[in-house]
Amino acid sequence: MEKRLRKSPVVIALYVLAALAMVYSCYLIGSTISYINSYYSQYGMSAKAGETISYVLQTVFQPFTTAVLLYAGGAILSAVRALNPANYATEDEIAKEKAAKKAAKAEKKADNVVAEADEVVVFGEKAEETVKADITMKKSELLKIAKELGVEVSDRATKAEILEAIEK
């Protein structure tokens, strides 16, 4: 079976960043030309080609250079990776790696669900143990606790009466 070069996420990221920098450079070219034309039109003049070109080059030089360097970095890294035999794999090996990653991801997700369920139980127990009615609480809070405990208390009852009913 023929071995293929594995894709590197770093190389892909470099190419994507290079493309974004190139798109930004193209945007700057258009906006700079538009700015120059609107500036000169305010005075009833038109810009000379040499002035426009020099201003556009000054504006676009840095992002364009960045795009070229990012692309070159990606190409160089890809070429260096191609020299290492450890970076090659058959389609079966790649498929096995993907399946193993999916299985590990599913297992991790299942572990997270179990851990969350355990936390809910633990927090539920702690909440019941720590909630104790006292006279400093608002009447509405005391009524809510009484309702949760299944104690019937009139809305007109005082805090002391509600506390007495809860403690029984």
mmCIF file of C-alpha atoms in Angstrom:
data_model
loop_
_atom_site.group_PDB
_atom_site.id
_atom_site.type_symbol
_atom_site.label_atom_id
_atom_site.label_comp_id
_atom_site.label_asym_id
_atom_site.label_seq_id
_atom_site.Cartn_x
_atom_site.Cartn_y
_atom_site.Cartn_z
ATOM 1 C CA MET A 1 0.000 0.000 0.000
ATOM 2 C CA GLU A 2 1.208 3.478 -0.828
ATOM 3 C CA LYS A 3 2.091 5.789 2.051
ATOM 4 C CA ARG A 4 0.974 9.403 2.052
ATOM 5 C CA LEU A 5 2.304 12.428 3.913
ATOM 6 C CA ARG A 6 0.192 13.180 6.984
ATOM 7 C CA LYS A 7 -1.327 16.631 7.063
ATOM 8 C CA SER A 8 0.099 18.951 9.673
ATOM 9 C CA PRO A 9 -2.263 21.346 11.448
ATOM 10 C CA VAL A 10 0.580 23.861 11.717
ATOM 11 C CA VAL A 11 1.099 23.896 7.948
ATOM 12 C CA ILE A 12 -2.632 24.281 7.371
ATOM 13 C CA ALA A 13 -2.765 27.150 9.888
ATOM 14 C CA LEU A 14 0.144 28.897 8.147
ATOM 15 C CA TYR A 15 -1.583 28.625 4.771
ATOM 16 C CA VAL A 16 -4.867 29.926 6.197
ATOM 17 C CA LEU A 17 -3.126 32.882 7.841
ATOM 18 C CA ALA A 18 -1.280 33.611 4.598
ATOM 19 C CA ALA A 19 -4.576 33.621 2.698
ATOM 20 C CA LEU A 20 -6.165 35.954 5.255
ATOM 21 C CA ALA A 21 -3.198 38.332 5.064
ATOM 22 C CA MET A 22 -3.445 38.314 1.261
ATOM 23 C CA VAL A 23 -7.172 39.095 1.379
ATOM 24 C CA TYR A 24 -6.425 41.953 3.788
ATOM 25 C CA SER A 25 -3.747 43.238 1.395
ATOM 26 C CA CYS A 26 -6.237 43.252 -1.471
ATOM 27 C CA TYR A 27 -8.749 45.092 0.708
ATOM 28 C CA LEU A 28 -6.089 47.688 1.553
ATOM 29 C CA ILE A 29 -5.296 48.209 -2.119
ATOM 30 C CA GLY A 30 -8.932 48.979 -2.912
ATOM 31 C CA SER A 31 -9.534 51.176 0.123
ATOM 32 C CA THR A 32 -6.295 53.108 -0.414
ATOM 33 C CA ILE A 33 -7.122 53.852 -4.043
ATOM 34 C CA SER A 34 -10.616 54.920 -3.007
ATOM 35 C CA TYR A 35 -9.175 57.190 -0.294
ATOM 36 C CA ILE A 36 -6.713 58.822 -2.708
ATOM 37 C CA ASN A 37 -9.423 59.430 -5.308
ATOM 38 C CA SER A 38 -11.805 60.962 -2.748
ATOM 39 C CA TYR A 39 -8.999 63.145 -1.339
ATOM 40 C CA TYR A 40 -8.048 64.582 -4.716
ATOM 41 C CA SER A 41 -11.669 64.965 -5.815
ATOM 42 C CA GLN A 42 -12.271 67.365 -2.898
ATOM 43 C CA TYR A 43 -9.886 69.774 -4.582
ATOM 44 C CA GLY A 44 -11.174 69.120 -8.103
ATOM 45 C CA MET A 45 -8.012 67.279 -9.137
ATOM 46 C CA SER A 46 -7.065 63.759 -10.074
ATOM 47 C CA ALA A 47 -4.142 61.848 -8.600
ATOM 48 C CA LYS A 48 -1.095 61.076 -10.692
ATOM 49 C CA ALA A 49 -0.379 57.405 -11.267
ATOM 50 C CA GLY A 50 3.053 57.603 -9.605
ATOM 51 C CA GLU A 51 1.623 59.117 -6.418
ATOM 52 C CA THR A 52 -1.142 56.542 -6.256
ATOM 53 C CA ILE A 53 1.240 53.615 -6.788
ATOM 54 C CA SER A 54 3.754 54.835 -4.198
ATOM 55 C CA TYR A 55 1.044 55.429 -1.578
ATOM 56 C CA VAL A 56 -0.530 52.013 -2.240
ATOM 57 C CA LEU A 57 2.859 50.288 -1.967
ATOM 58 C CA GLN A 58 3.570 52.031 1.339
ATOM 59 C CA THR A 59 0.226 50.927 2.728
ATOM 60 C CA VAL A 60 0.214 47.340 1.448
ATOM 61 C CA PHE A 61 3.893 46.451 1.937
ATOM 62 C CA GLN A 62 3.681 45.055 5.469
ATOM 63 C CA PRO A 63 0.556 42.834 5.158
ATOM 64 C CA PHE A 64 1.677 41.587 1.735
ATOM 65 C CA THR A 65 5.136 40.712 3.090
ATOM 66 C CA THR A 66 3.508 38.953 6.035
ATOM 67 C CA ALA A 67 1.351 36.901 3.660
ATOM 68 C CA VAL A 68 4.382 35.879 1.597
ATOM 69 C CA LEU A 69 6.393 34.931 4.698
ATOM 70 C CA LEU A 70 3.546 32.887 6.173
ATOM 71 C CA TYR A 71 3.096 31.017 2.885
ATOM 72 C CA ALA A 72 6.852 30.426 2.622
ATOM 73 C CA GLY A 73 6.909 29.152 6.214
ATOM 74 C CA GLY A 74 4.127 26.692 5.422
ATOM 75 C CA ALA A 75 5.847 25.501 2.254
ATOM 76 C CA ILE A 76 9.199 25.076 4.015
ATOM 77 C CA LEU A 77 7.649 23.192 6.934
ATOM 78 C CA SER A 78 5.785 20.937 4.523
ATOM 79 C CA ALA A 79 9.005 20.200 2.595
ATOM 80 C CA VAL A 80 10.931 19.452 5.792
ATOM 81 C CA ARG A 81 8.171 17.170 7.035
ATOM 82 C CA ALA A 82 8.271 15.307 3.707
ATOM 83 C CA LEU A 83 11.899 14.356 4.386
ATOM 84 C CA ASN A 84 11.011 12.499 7.598
ATOM 85 C CA PRO A 85 9.661 8.963 6.958
ATOM 86 C CA ALA A 86 7.799 9.055 10.294
ATOM 87 C CA ASN A 87 5.401 11.619 8.794
ATOM 88 C CA TYR A 88 4.093 9.128 6.224
ATOM 89 C CA ALA A 89 1.233 6.694 6.767
ATOM 90 C CA THR A 90 -0.984 4.405 4.761
ATOM 91 C CA GLU A 91 -4.693 5.104 4.412
ATOM 92 C CA ASP A 92 -5.459 2.218 6.797
ATOM 93 C CA GLU A 93 -3.173 3.674 9.476
ATOM 94 C CA ILE A 94 -4.764 7.108 9.081
ATOM 95 C CA ALA A 95 -8.244 5.585 9.339
ATOM 96 C CA LYS A 96 -7.227 3.660 12.491
ATOM 97 C CA GLU A 97 -5.847 6.851 14.053
ATOM 98 C CA LYS A 98 -9.076 8.720 13.287
ATOM 99 C CA ALA A 99 -11.157 5.899 14.773
ATOM 100 C CA ALA A 100 -8.974 5.855 17.892
ATOM 101 C CA LYS A 101 -9.363 9.629 18.271
ATOM 102 C CA LYS A 102 -13.134 9.366 17.897
ATOM 103 C CA ALA A 103 -13.268 6.563 20.471
ATOM 104 C CA ALA A 104 -11.133 8.555 22.918
ATOM 105 C CA LYS A 105 -13.315 11.605 22.391
ATOM 106 C CA ALA A 106 -16.501 9.604 22.963
ATOM 107 C CA GLU A 107 -15.006 8.029 26.099
ATOM 108 C CA LYS A 108 -13.989 11.428 27.426
ATOM 109 C CA LYS A 109 -17.481 12.777 26.743
ATOM 110 C CA ALA A 110 -19.029 9.830 28.576
ATOM 111 C CA ASP A 111 -16.676 10.395 31.520
ATOM 112 C CA ASN A 112 -17.702 14.060 31.613
ATOM 113 C CA VAL A 113 -21.387 13.129 31.652
ATOM 114 C CA VAL A 114 -20.821 10.686 34.544
ATOM 115 C CA ALA A 115 -18.736 13.280 36.420
ATOM 116 C CA GLU A 116 -21.475 15.904 35.948
ATOM 117 C CA ALA A 117 -24.094 13.469 37.231
ATOM 118 C CA ASP A 118 -21.934 12.765 40.303
ATOM 119 C CA GLU A 119 -21.520 16.493 40.895
ATOM 120 C CA VAL A 120 -25.265 17.037 40.717
ATOM 121 C CA VAL A 121 -25.856 14.398 43.360
ATOM 122 C CA VAL A 122 -23.082 15.744 45.587
ATOM 123 C CA PHE A 123 -24.259 19.328 45.235
ATOM 124 C CA GLY A 124 -27.860 18.265 45.819
ATOM 125 C CA GLU A 125 -26.912 16.580 49.097
ATOM 126 C CA LYS A 126 -24.843 19.521 50.227
ATOM 127 C CA ALA A 127 -27.633 21.943 49.386
ATOM 128 C CA GLU A 128 -30.108 20.028 51.540
ATOM 129 C CA GLU A 129 -27.675 19.820 54.449
ATOM 130 C CA THR A 130 -26.634 23.469 54.415
ATOM 131 C CA VAL A 131 -30.057 25.118 53.986
ATOM 132 C CA LYS A 132 -31.328 25.756 57.480
ATOM 133 C CA ALA A 133 -34.159 28.095 58.236
ATOM 134 C CA ASP A 134 -33.500 30.891 60.704
ATOM 135 C CA ILE A 135 -35.111 34.138 61.778
ATOM 136 C CA THR A 136 -32.781 36.288 59.654
ATOM 137 C CA MET A 137 -34.257 34.897 56.412
ATOM 138 C CA LYS A 138 -37.011 36.663 54.519
ATOM 139 C CA LYS A 139 -40.533 35.467 54.979
ATOM 140 C CA SER A 140 -40.771 34.396 51.319
ATOM 141 C CA GLU A 141 -37.637 32.259 51.716
ATOM 142 C CA LEU A 142 -39.045 30.614 54.831
ATOM 143 C CA LEU A 143 -42.328 29.886 53.033
ATOM 144 C CA LYS A 144 -40.415 28.358 50.144
ATOM 145 C CA ILE A 145 -38.442 26.068 52.490
ATOM 146 C CA ALA A 146 -41.651 25.049 54.242
ATOM 147 C CA LYS A 147 -43.273 24.242 50.892
ATOM 148 C CA GLU A 148 -40.245 22.146 49.826
ATOM 149 C CA LEU A 149 -40.410 20.210 53.092
ATOM 150 C CA GLY A 150 -44.143 19.641 52.627
ATOM 151 C CA VAL A 151 -45.169 21.716 55.646
ATOM 152 C CA GLU A 152 -48.410 23.608 55.183
ATOM 153 C CA VAL A 153 -48.167 27.151 56.519
ATOM 154 C CA SER A 154 -50.463 30.100 55.944
ATOM 155 C CA ASP A 155 -49.131 33.055 53.988
ATOM 156 C CA ARG A 156 -50.248 35.256 56.878
ATOM 157 C CA ALA A 157 -48.119 33.386 59.436
ATOM 158 C CA THR A 158 -45.252 35.262 61.073
ATOM 159 C CA LYS A 159 -41.611 34.268 60.655
ATOM 160 C CA ALA A 160 -41.600 32.735 64.123
ATOM 161 C CA GLU A 161 -44.690 30.637 63.334
ATOM 162 C CA ILE A 162 -43.168 29.457 60.044
ATOM 163 C CA LEU A 163 -39.899 28.517 61.775
ATOM 164 C CA GLU A 164 -41.832 26.621 64.451
ATOM 165 C CA ALA A 165 -43.761 24.685 61.784
ATOM 166 C CA ILE A 166 -40.560 23.837 59.883
ATOM 167 C CA GLU A 167 -38.743 22.570 62.987
ATOM 168 C CA LYS A 168 -41.555 20.141 63.935
#
